[in-house]
Amino acid sequence: MGERDRLYAILAGAVGAGLTFSAWMGVNILPVLLIAGLIGVVLASRMFYQGGFKSRLVAAPRLASGSVPGVGFADVGGQEAAKRELMEALEFIRAPERIRELGIRPLKGVLFSGPPGTGKTLLAKAAANYTQSSFLAASGSEFVEMYAGVGAQRVRQLFAEARRLARREGHGTAIIFIDEIEVMAGRRGRHESHLEYDQTLNQLLVEMDGMESTGGTGGREGSDAVRILVMAASNRPDLLDAALMRPGRFDRVVRVDLPDRHAREHILRIHCQNKPLESDVNLTALAAETWGFSGAHLESVTNEAAIAALRRGARRLSRVDFAEAIDKVMLGERMDRAVSEGERRRVAVHEGGHALVSELVRPGSVATVTVVPRGLALGHVRQGQDEDPVLKTRVDLEAEMAVCLAGAAAEELLLGARSTGASSDFEQATEIGRRLVLAGLSDLGPLDPDLIGQGELWEAVRGLLNGARQRASTLLEDRTELLSWLADRLLEQETVAGSELRSWLAA
Ligand code: ATP
């Protein structure tokens, strides 16, 4: 509570006490109450006419605004191509005279496209820092209302606020960042309440067109013109209205992809800067183990590792904390699920089968194997890869299918029967088989996916599934003892590292 609020509370208390005392002494307090009520009505109606209630209906979007954010391009891991392209584009703001001399039309919009958590917001903030611009952020969903005209009003407010903010902070430029822009700027006429959507998008186009070439304000603001650059992010740029993408609006589309191995290492280094690490932590190896993770996942891994260290009462983050954190980010919190001894053994055999075959068909591919239940999974094998393969051959895909089916094969071999635990493995193996056939890599050769019959497709996939199952069974039959040892080890210590498994295989 602020100082003023406290004073009001004391005053209200004193007046209330005074009135109660007067009433108790037999004084008629009715006229005082009537006058107080009258004053209340007058104040409320003044608020209404001054726009207090109205502005609540057309509330400004919740803007994350402020001076230049303390985020630089050095804080963005990987994304080298995106950074390069963006910095190049930002020269429009940093050297406006040169741009004018050459008669280049200034840039008005930059669109970041890519999966969630890859650093699009971070790049926009770094751009604001790089160009010493004021920064305002909003989300597309904040402009979407049922009432026609509200979204358009919010767009106007957003641009007006950007100009106000830049002037207040003494900056010549402002960057407006709109996340999830597809929500407010999808193709026109697609939505049910399309009048409202269309008006919102039209207003955005009007504002962007109004950002006049040199002054950036459409001449509305006179000499203290503020240049505005609109940055937007979308996971689905294909949904955006074509008018938004035409030259003169979002002139640059910057692709922000999931980080590759080097980029993952870079991101991990950035987020470990403020964390004390044990000497056993190898960020290069961690980067190899976190294939498919976005920057946001990696930030979460470092944070969860620090929490795990705190729980252990340790002063430094160790390899064990990172292993725990990766599993947690990937699969969720450990579950205290009641599992019988028999089921635990089955899970250990199943995961042991996956791990063993994975290591045999792709040496070095297992990061860890565990029987700790997390989320929906009762156990899990985490794969680590030295490379980020973009293209896969038939050999790669067949190996993946054998790994998928190895869990069920191991159960059959050591426990005499398979269980329902393998159903998602079959689905996954079938999906890989379908991909293999439809990519023209099977014995059917290249084919037209629209013309091949479902029966023929399934026959081809079934052949591949049977081959993979046979391969997994043979590999495990030759190493029954090792599989049994691995299952026992998992029951004993819950998790086995890939390196431990490899040294047993090599022995
Ligand atoms: P969304 O599409 O879900 O809005 P986004 O692409 O805008 O996601 P950010 O909000 O920029 O993602 O990233 C979320 C967090 O993840 C950042 O605050 C940062 O901690 C971390 N992060 C993401 N990408 C990177 C990166 N390339 N380098 C460093 N940290 C990153």
Coordinates of C-alpha atoms and ligand atoms in Angstrom, one line a residue:
M1 CA 0.0 0.0 0.0
G2 CA 1.3 3.4 -0.9
E3 CA 1.8 6.4 1.5
R4 CA -1.3 8.1 0.0
D5 CA -3.5 5.0 0.3
R6 CA -2.5 4.6 3.9
L7 CA -3.5 8.2 4.6
Y8 CA -6.9 7.6 3.0
A9 CA -7.4 4.4 5.0
I10 CA -6.7 6.3 8.3
L11 CA -9.0 9.1 7.3
A12 CA -11.8 6.8 6.3
G13 CA -11.4 4.9 9.6
A14 CA -11.5 8.2 11.6
V15 CA -14.6 9.5 9.8
G16 CA -16.3 6.1 10.3
A17 CA -15.5 6.0 14.0
G18 CA -16.7 9.6 14.4
L19 CA -20.0 8.9 12.7
T20 CA -20.6 5.7 14.8
F21 CA -19.8 7.6 18.0
S22 CA -22.2 10.5 16.9
A23 CA -25.0 8.0 16.2
W24 CA -24.4 6.3 19.5
M25 CA -24.7 9.7 21.2
G26 CA -28.1 10.2 19.5
V27 CA -27.0 12.7 16.8
N28 CA -28.9 12.3 13.5
I29 CA -26.2 11.3 10.9
L30 CA -28.6 10.8 8.0
P31 CA -27.9 14.1 6.2
V32 CA -24.2 13.4 6.4
L33 CA -24.7 10.0 4.8
L34 CA -26.9 11.6 2.0
I35 CA -24.3 14.2 1.2
A36 CA -21.5 11.6 1.0
G37 CA -23.7 9.5 -1.3
L38 CA -24.3 12.5 -3.6
I39 CA -20.5 13.3 -3.8
G40 CA -19.9 9.6 -4.7
V41 CA -22.4 9.7 -7.6
V42 CA -20.9 13.0 -9.0
L43 CA -17.4 11.5 -8.8
A44 CA -18.4 8.3 -10.5
S45 CA -20.2 10.1 -13.4
R46 CA -17.1 12.4 -13.9
M47 CA -15.0 9.3 -14.2
F48 CA -17.4 7.9 -16.8
Y49 CA -17.4 11.0 -19.0
Q50 CA -13.7 11.4 -18.8
G51 CA -13.4 8.0 -20.3
G52 CA -12.5 6.0 -17.2
F53 CA -15.0 3.3 -18.0
K54 CA -14.7 3.6 -21.7
S55 CA -10.9 3.2 -21.6
R56 CA -11.5 0.0 -19.6
L57 CA -13.7 -1.4 -22.5
V58 CA -11.1 -0.4 -25.1
A59 CA -8.2 -1.1 -22.8
A60 CA -4.7 -0.7 -24.3
P61 CA -3.0 -4.0 -24.9
R62 CA -0.8 -5.1 -22.1
L63 CA 2.5 -3.8 -23.3
A64 CA 5.8 -4.9 -22.1
S65 CA 7.5 -1.6 -22.8
G66 CA 10.5 0.2 -21.5
S67 CA 13.7 1.7 -22.3
V68 CA 16.1 -0.2 -24.5
P69 CA 16.2 -3.7 -23.1
G70 CA 19.4 -5.0 -21.6
V71 CA 19.6 -7.8 -24.2
G72 CA 22.2 -7.7 -26.9
F73 CA 23.0 -9.9 -29.9
A74 CA 25.7 -11.6 -27.7
D75 CA 22.9 -12.9 -25.5
V76 CA 21.3 -14.8 -28.5
G77 CA 23.0 -18.2 -28.9
G78 CA 23.3 -19.5 -32.5
Q79 CA 20.9 -18.1 -35.0
E80 CA 23.9 -16.6 -36.9
A81 CA 22.1 -16.3 -40.2
A82 CA 19.1 -14.6 -38.5
K83 CA 21.4 -12.2 -36.6
R84 CA 23.3 -11.3 -39.7
E85 CA 20.2 -10.7 -41.8
L86 CA 18.7 -8.7 -39.0
M87 CA 21.7 -6.5 -38.4
E88 CA 22.0 -5.8 -42.1
A89 CA 18.3 -4.7 -42.1
L90 CA 18.9 -2.5 -39.0
E91 CA 21.4 -0.4 -40.9
F92 CA 18.3 1.3 -42.2
I93 CA 17.8 2.7 -38.7
R94 CA 21.5 3.2 -37.7
A95 CA 22.5 5.1 -40.9
P96 CA 19.4 6.9 -42.2
E97 CA 21.4 9.5 -44.1
R98 CA 23.1 6.9 -46.3
I99 CA 19.8 5.3 -46.9
R100 CA 18.3 8.6 -47.9
E101 CA 21.3 9.5 -50.1
L102 CA 20.8 6.3 -52.1
G103 CA 17.1 6.8 -52.3
I104 CA 16.3 3.5 -50.5
R105 CA 12.8 3.0 -49.2
P106 CA 13.2 2.5 -45.4
L107 CA 12.3 -0.8 -43.9
K108 CA 9.0 -0.9 -42.1
G109 CA 8.6 -4.4 -40.9
V110 CA 10.6 -7.6 -40.1
L111 CA 8.8 -10.9 -39.6
F112 CA 10.5 -13.7 -37.6
S113 CA 9.2 -17.1 -38.5
G114 CA 10.0 -20.3 -36.7
P115 CA 9.1 -22.7 -34.0
P116 CA 8.3 -21.5 -30.4
G117 CA 11.1 -20.7 -28.0
T118 CA 13.8 -20.2 -30.6
G119 CA 14.6 -16.6 -29.6
K120 CA 12.4 -14.5 -31.8
T121 CA 11.5 -12.1 -28.9
L122 CA 15.1 -12.1 -27.8
L123 CA 16.2 -11.0 -31.3
A124 CA 13.7 -8.2 -31.3
K125 CA 14.9 -7.0 -28.0
A126 CA 18.5 -7.2 -29.2
A127 CA 17.5 -5.2 -32.3
A128 CA 16.1 -2.4 -30.0
N129 CA 19.3 -2.4 -28.0
Y130 CA 21.5 -2.3 -31.2
T131 CA 19.6 0.6 -32.6
Q132 CA 19.0 2.5 -29.3
S133 CA 15.2 2.3 -29.9
S134 CA 12.4 2.3 -27.4
F135 CA 10.8 -1.1 -27.3
L136 CA 7.2 -2.1 -27.0
A137 CA 5.9 -5.7 -27.0
A138 CA 2.4 -7.0 -27.4
S139 CA 0.8 -10.3 -28.4
G140 CA -1.6 -10.7 -31.4
S141 CA -4.2 -12.2 -29.1
E142 CA -4.5 -9.0 -27.2
F143 CA -6.0 -7.3 -30.2
V144 CA -8.8 -9.8 -30.7
E145 CA -12.2 -8.9 -29.2
M146 CA -15.7 -9.8 -30.0
Y147 CA -16.7 -6.1 -30.4
A148 CA -16.1 -4.5 -33.8
G149 CA -13.6 -1.7 -33.6
V150 CA -11.9 -2.6 -30.3
G151 CA -8.9 -4.3 -32.0
A152 CA -8.5 -1.4 -34.4
Q153 CA -8.6 1.1 -31.5
R154 CA -5.9 -1.0 -29.7
V155 CA -3.7 -0.9 -32.8
R156 CA -3.9 2.9 -32.9
Q157 CA -3.1 3.1 -29.2
L158 CA -0.1 0.8 -29.7
F159 CA 1.5 3.1 -32.4
A160 CA 0.6 6.2 -30.4
E161 CA 2.2 4.8 -27.3
A162 CA 5.3 3.8 -29.2
R163 CA 5.7 7.4 -30.4
R164 CA 5.0 8.8 -26.9
L165 CA 7.5 6.4 -25.3
A166 CA 10.3 7.2 -27.8
R167 CA 9.8 10.9 -27.3
R168 CA 9.8 10.5 -23.5
E169 CA 13.0 8.5 -23.6
G170 CA 14.6 10.8 -26.2
H171 CA 15.0 8.1 -28.9
G172 CA 14.4 8.8 -32.6
T173 CA 13.1 5.3 -33.1
A174 CA 10.8 2.8 -31.6
I175 CA 10.5 -0.9 -32.2
I176 CA 7.0 -2.5 -31.8
F177 CA 7.2 -6.2 -31.4
I178 CA 4.0 -8.2 -32.0
D179 CA 4.2 -11.9 -31.0
E180 CA 1.8 -14.4 -32.5
I181 CA 0.8 -12.0 -35.2
E182 CA -1.2 -14.6 -37.1
V183 CA -3.9 -14.3 -34.4
M184 CA -4.7 -10.7 -35.4
A185 CA -3.5 -10.8 -39.0
G186 CA -4.7 -14.0 -40.5
R187 CA -6.1 -14.1 -44.0
R188 CA -9.1 -11.8 -44.2
G189 CA -12.6 -13.3 -44.4
R190 CA -11.5 -16.6 -42.7
H191 CA -12.9 -15.8 -39.3
E192 CA -16.5 -16.0 -38.0
S193 CA -16.4 -12.5 -36.6
H194 CA -14.5 -11.4 -39.6
L195 CA -15.6 -7.8 -39.5
E196 CA -13.6 -7.3 -36.3
Y197 CA -10.6 -9.2 -37.5
D198 CA -10.6 -7.3 -40.8
Q199 CA -10.8 -4.0 -39.1
T200 CA -7.9 -4.8 -36.8
L201 CA -5.8 -5.9 -39.7
N202 CA -6.8 -3.0 -41.8
Q203 CA -5.8 -0.6 -39.0
L204 CA -2.4 -2.3 -38.8
L205 CA -1.9 -1.8 -42.5
V206 CA -3.0 1.8 -42.3
E207 CA -0.5 2.5 -39.4
M208 CA 2.3 0.8 -41.3
D209 CA 1.5 2.7 -44.5
G210 CA 1.4 5.9 -42.4
M211 CA 5.0 5.3 -41.2
E212 CA 6.2 7.8 -43.8
S213 CA 9.5 7.2 -45.6
T214 CA 11.7 9.5 -43.7
G215 CA 9.9 10.7 -40.7
G216 CA 8.1 7.5 -39.9
T217 CA 5.0 9.2 -38.6
G218 CA 3.0 10.1 -41.6
G219 CA 3.8 13.7 -40.9
R220 CA 1.4 13.7 -38.0
E221 CA 4.0 14.6 -35.4
G222 CA 5.9 17.4 -37.0
S223 CA 9.6 17.9 -36.4
D224 CA 10.1 15.5 -33.5
A225 CA 9.2 12.6 -35.8
V226 CA 9.7 9.1 -34.5
R227 CA 10.6 6.3 -36.9
I228 CA 8.8 3.1 -36.1
L229 CA 9.9 -0.4 -37.0
V230 CA 7.4 -3.2 -36.6
M231 CA 8.7 -6.6 -35.8
A232 CA 6.4 -9.5 -35.6
A233 CA 6.8 -13.2 -34.9
S234 CA 4.8 -16.1 -36.1
N235 CA 5.0 -19.9 -36.0
R236 CA 2.6 -20.1 -38.9
P237 CA 3.5 -17.4 -41.5
D238 CA 1.4 -19.3 -44.1
L239 CA -1.7 -18.1 -42.3
L240 CA -0.9 -14.5 -42.7
D241 CA -2.9 -12.2 -45.0
A242 CA -1.1 -11.6 -48.2
A243 CA -1.5 -7.8 -47.9
L244 CA 0.8 -7.8 -44.8
M245 CA 3.5 -9.6 -46.7
R246 CA 3.7 -7.4 -49.8
P247 CA 6.8 -5.2 -50.3
G248 CA 6.6 -2.0 -48.3
R249 CA 5.2 -3.7 -45.2
F250 CA 7.0 -6.8 -43.9
D251 CA 9.9 -6.4 -46.2
R252 CA 12.1 -8.9 -44.5
V253 CA 11.3 -12.4 -43.4
V254 CA 13.9 -13.8 -41.0
R255 CA 13.8 -17.6 -40.4
V256 CA 14.6 -18.5 -36.8
D257 CA 15.0 -22.3 -36.6
L258 CA 15.7 -24.8 -33.9
P259 CA 19.4 -24.6 -32.9
D260 CA 21.9 -27.1 -34.3
R261 CA 24.5 -28.8 -32.1
H262 CA 26.9 -25.8 -32.1
A263 CA 24.1 -23.4 -31.4
R264 CA 22.8 -25.5 -28.6
E265 CA 26.3 -25.5 -27.0
H266 CA 26.4 -21.7 -27.4
I267 CA 23.0 -21.3 -25.8
L268 CA 24.0 -23.6 -22.9
R269 CA 27.2 -21.5 -22.4
I270 CA 25.2 -18.3 -22.3
H271 CA 22.7 -19.6 -19.7
C272 CA 25.5 -21.2 -17.6
Q273 CA 27.5 -18.0 -17.3
N274 CA 26.0 -17.1 -13.9
K275 CA 26.1 -20.7 -12.6
P276 CA 29.0 -22.5 -10.9
L277 CA 29.7 -25.8 -12.6
E278 CA 31.5 -28.9 -11.4
S279 CA 34.4 -30.0 -13.6
D280 CA 32.4 -33.1 -14.7
V281 CA 30.0 -30.9 -16.7
N282 CA 30.7 -31.1 -20.4
L283 CA 28.6 -28.6 -22.3
T284 CA 29.7 -30.0 -25.7
A285 CA 28.4 -33.4 -24.7
L286 CA 25.2 -31.9 -23.3
A287 CA 24.6 -30.1 -26.6
A288 CA 24.9 -33.5 -28.4
E289 CA 22.3 -35.0 -25.9
T290 CA 19.7 -32.3 -26.4
W291 CA 18.9 -32.8 -30.1
G292 CA 15.6 -31.1 -31.0
F293 CA 15.6 -28.8 -28.0
S294 CA 14.8 -25.1 -28.5
G295 CA 16.6 -22.2 -26.8
A296 CA 13.8 -22.0 -24.3
H297 CA 14.1 -25.7 -23.5
L298 CA 17.9 -25.3 -23.0
E299 CA 17.4 -22.3 -20.8
S300 CA 15.0 -24.4 -18.8
V301 CA 17.5 -27.3 -18.6
T302 CA 20.2 -25.0 -17.0
N303 CA 17.6 -23.6 -14.6
E304 CA 16.3 -27.1 -13.6
A305 CA 19.9 -28.3 -13.1
A306 CA 20.5 -25.4 -10.7
I307 CA 17.3 -26.3 -8.8
A308 CA 18.4 -30.0 -8.7
A309 CA 21.8 -28.9 -7.2
L310 CA 19.9 -26.8 -4.7
R311 CA 17.8 -29.8 -3.7
R312 CA 21.0 -31.8 -3.2
G313 CA 22.4 -29.1 -1.0
A314 CA 25.3 -28.7 -3.5
R315 CA 27.2 -25.5 -4.2
R316 CA 27.9 -26.4 -7.8
L317 CA 25.9 -27.9 -10.7
S318 CA 27.1 -31.4 -11.6
R319 CA 26.6 -33.8 -14.5
V320 CA 23.9 -35.6 -12.5
D321 CA 21.9 -32.4 -12.1
F322 CA 22.0 -31.8 -15.9
A323 CA 21.0 -35.4 -16.6
E324 CA 18.0 -35.0 -14.2
A325 CA 17.1 -31.6 -15.7
I326 CA 17.2 -32.9 -19.3
D327 CA 14.8 -35.8 -18.4
K328 CA 12.6 -33.4 -16.6
V329 CA 12.3 -30.9 -19.4
M330 CA 11.8 -33.7 -21.9
L331 CA 9.3 -35.9 -20.0
G332 CA 8.2 -34.0 -17.0
E333 CA 8.5 -34.3 -13.2
R334 CA 9.3 -37.7 -11.6
M335 CA 6.1 -39.5 -10.8
D336 CA 5.5 -41.4 -7.5
R337 CA 3.5 -44.0 -9.4
A338 CA 2.8 -47.3 -7.6
V339 CA 4.5 -49.9 -9.9
S340 CA 4.7 -53.6 -8.8
E341 CA 8.0 -55.3 -8.7
G342 CA 7.0 -57.5 -11.7
E343 CA 6.1 -54.4 -13.7
R344 CA 9.3 -52.6 -12.8
R345 CA 11.3 -55.6 -14.1
R346 CA 9.3 -55.6 -17.3
V347 CA 10.1 -51.9 -17.8
A348 CA 13.8 -52.5 -17.1
V349 CA 13.9 -55.3 -19.6
H350 CA 12.0 -53.2 -22.2
E351 CA 14.2 -50.1 -21.9
G352 CA 17.3 -52.3 -21.7
G353 CA 16.3 -53.8 -25.1
H354 CA 15.8 -50.4 -26.7
A355 CA 19.2 -49.2 -25.3
L356 CA 21.2 -52.3 -26.3
V357 CA 19.9 -52.4 -29.9
S358 CA 20.3 -48.6 -30.3
E359 CA 23.9 -48.9 -29.2
L360 CA 24.5 -51.9 -31.6
V361 CA 22.9 -50.4 -34.7
R362 CA 24.2 -46.9 -34.0
P363 CA 27.2 -47.0 -31.7
G364 CA 27.4 -44.0 -29.4
S365 CA 23.7 -43.2 -29.7
V366 CA 22.6 -43.8 -26.1
A367 CA 22.9 -40.9 -23.7
T368 CA 21.1 -42.5 -20.7
V369 CA 18.6 -45.3 -20.0
T370 CA 16.3 -45.0 -17.0
V371 CA 13.4 -46.7 -15.3
V372 CA 12.3 -43.5 -13.4
P373 CA 8.6 -42.9 -14.3
R374 CA 8.1 -39.4 -15.7
G375 CA 4.9 -38.0 -17.2
L376 CA 3.2 -40.9 -19.0
A377 CA 6.4 -42.9 -19.5
L378 CA 7.5 -45.6 -17.1
G379 CA 11.0 -45.6 -18.4
H380 CA 13.0 -44.0 -21.2
V381 CA 16.1 -44.1 -23.4
R382 CA 17.5 -40.7 -24.2
Q383 CA 19.4 -40.6 -27.5
G384 CA 22.4 -38.4 -27.9
Q385 CA 23.8 -37.6 -31.4
D386 CA 27.1 -36.1 -32.4
E387 CA 25.6 -34.8 -35.6
D388 CA 22.3 -33.2 -36.6
P389 CA 21.2 -35.3 -39.6
V390 CA 19.0 -33.5 -42.0
L391 CA 18.7 -36.3 -44.5
K392 CA 18.2 -39.9 -43.7
T393 CA 18.9 -43.0 -45.8
R394 CA 17.0 -46.3 -45.9
V395 CA 19.7 -47.8 -43.6
D396 CA 19.1 -45.0 -41.0
L397 CA 15.4 -45.4 -41.0
E398 CA 15.5 -49.2 -40.8
A399 CA 17.9 -48.9 -37.8
E400 CA 15.4 -46.6 -36.1
M401 CA 12.6 -49.1 -36.7
A402 CA 14.7 -51.9 -35.1
V403 CA 15.4 -49.7 -32.1
C404 CA 11.6 -49.0 -31.7
L405 CA 10.7 -52.7 -31.8
A406 CA 13.6 -53.8 -29.5
G407 CA 11.6 -53.2 -26.3
A408 CA 9.0 -55.7 -27.2
A409 CA 11.6 -58.2 -28.5
A410 CA 13.5 -58.0 -25.2
E411 CA 10.3 -58.6 -23.2
E412 CA 9.5 -61.6 -25.4
L413 CA 13.0 -63.0 -25.0
L414 CA 13.4 -62.6 -21.2
L415 CA 9.8 -62.7 -19.9
G416 CA 8.1 -64.9 -22.5
A417 CA 5.5 -62.4 -23.7
R418 CA 5.1 -58.8 -24.9
S419 CA 2.9 -56.2 -23.1
T420 CA 0.8 -53.2 -24.0
G421 CA 3.7 -51.0 -23.0
A422 CA 5.0 -51.5 -26.6
S423 CA 2.0 -50.1 -28.4
S424 CA 3.4 -46.6 -28.9
D425 CA 6.7 -48.2 -30.1
F426 CA 4.7 -49.9 -32.8
E427 CA 3.0 -46.7 -33.8
Q428 CA 6.3 -45.0 -34.1
A429 CA 7.9 -47.8 -36.1
T430 CA 4.9 -47.9 -38.4
E431 CA 5.2 -44.1 -39.0
I432 CA 8.9 -44.4 -39.8
G433 CA 8.0 -47.3 -42.2
R434 CA 5.4 -45.1 -43.9
R435 CA 7.9 -42.3 -44.3
L436 CA 10.4 -44.7 -45.8
V437 CA 7.9 -46.1 -48.4
L438 CA 6.4 -42.7 -49.3
A439 CA 9.9 -41.2 -49.8
G440 CA 10.5 -43.9 -52.5
L441 CA 13.2 -45.7 -50.5
S442 CA 11.5 -49.1 -50.2
D443 CA 11.6 -51.9 -52.8
L444 CA 8.5 -50.3 -54.5
G445 CA 10.8 -47.5 -55.6
P446 CA 9.6 -43.9 -56.2
L447 CA 5.8 -43.7 -56.1
D448 CA 3.0 -41.2 -56.2
P449 CA 1.6 -41.0 -52.6
D450 CA -1.9 -40.1 -54.0
L451 CA -2.0 -43.1 -56.3
I452 CA -0.7 -45.9 -54.1
G453 CA -3.5 -47.9 -52.5
Q454 CA -3.8 -48.2 -48.7
G455 CA -3.5 -52.0 -49.0
E456 CA -0.3 -51.9 -51.0
L457 CA 1.2 -49.3 -48.7
W458 CA 0.5 -51.4 -45.6
E459 CA 2.0 -54.5 -47.3
A460 CA 5.2 -52.6 -47.9
V461 CA 5.3 -51.2 -44.3
R462 CA 4.5 -54.6 -42.8
G463 CA 7.4 -56.1 -44.7
L464 CA 9.7 -53.5 -43.2
L465 CA 8.2 -53.9 -39.7
N466 CA 8.8 -57.7 -39.8
G467 CA 12.4 -57.2 -41.0
A468 CA 13.0 -54.7 -38.1
R469 CA 11.5 -57.0 -35.5
Q470 CA 13.6 -60.0 -36.7
R471 CA 16.7 -57.9 -36.6
A472 CA 16.1 -56.6 -33.1
S473 CA 15.3 -60.2 -31.9
T474 CA 18.5 -61.7 -33.4
L475 CA 20.7 -58.9 -32.0
L476 CA 19.2 -59.5 -28.5
E477 CA 19.3 -63.3 -28.6
D478 CA 23.0 -63.1 -29.2
R479 CA 23.4 -61.0 -26.1
T480 CA 20.8 -62.4 -23.7
E481 CA 23.3 -62.2 -20.7
L482 CA 24.1 -58.6 -21.4
L483 CA 20.4 -57.7 -21.6
S484 CA 19.8 -59.4 -18.3
W485 CA 22.7 -57.6 -16.7
L486 CA 21.5 -54.3 -18.0
A487 CA 17.9 -54.9 -16.6
D488 CA 19.3 -55.8 -13.2
R489 CA 21.5 -52.8 -13.2
L490 CA 18.6 -50.6 -14.0
L491 CA 16.5 -52.1 -11.2
E492 CA 19.4 -51.5 -8.9
Q493 CA 20.4 -47.9 -9.8
E494 CA 17.4 -46.6 -11.8
T495 CA 19.6 -45.0 -14.5
V496 CA 22.6 -46.3 -16.6
A497 CA 24.7 -43.9 -18.5
G498 CA 25.4 -44.6 -22.2
S499 CA 29.2 -44.6 -21.5
E500 CA 28.8 -47.4 -18.9
L501 CA 26.8 -49.5 -21.4
R502 CA 29.4 -48.9 -24.1
S503 CA 32.2 -50.1 -21.8
W504 CA 30.3 -53.3 -21.0
L505 CA 29.7 -53.8 -24.7
A506 CA 33.4 -53.3 -25.5
A507 CA 34.5 -55.7 -22.7
Ligands
ATP1 P1 7.5 -17.9 -28.9 O1 7.4 -18.1 -30.3 O2 7.0 -19.0 -28.1 O3 7.1 -16.5 -28.4 P2 10.3 -17.0 -29.0 O4 10.9 -17.6 -30.3 O5 9.9 -15.6 -29.1 O6 9.1 -17.9 -28.5 P3 11.9 -16.3 -26.8 O7 10.7 -15.7 -26.1 O8 12.8 -15.3 -27.5 O9 11.3 -17.3 -27.9 O10 12.7 -17.2 -25.9 C1 12.3 -17.7 -24.7 C2 13.5 -17.8 -23.8 O11 14.3 -18.9 -24.2 C3 14.4 -16.6 -23.8 O12 14.1 -15.7 -22.8 C4 15.8 -17.2 -23.5 O13 16.0 -17.4 -22.2 C5 15.7 -18.6 -24.2 N1 16.2 -18.6 -25.5 C6 15.5 -18.9 -26.7 N2 16.3 -18.9 -27.7 C7 17.5 -18.5 -27.3 C8 18.7 -18.3 -28.0 N3 18.9 -18.4 -29.3 N4 19.8 -17.9 -27.2 C9 19.7 -17.8 -25.9 N5 18.5 -18.0 -25.2 C10 17.5 -18.4 -25.9

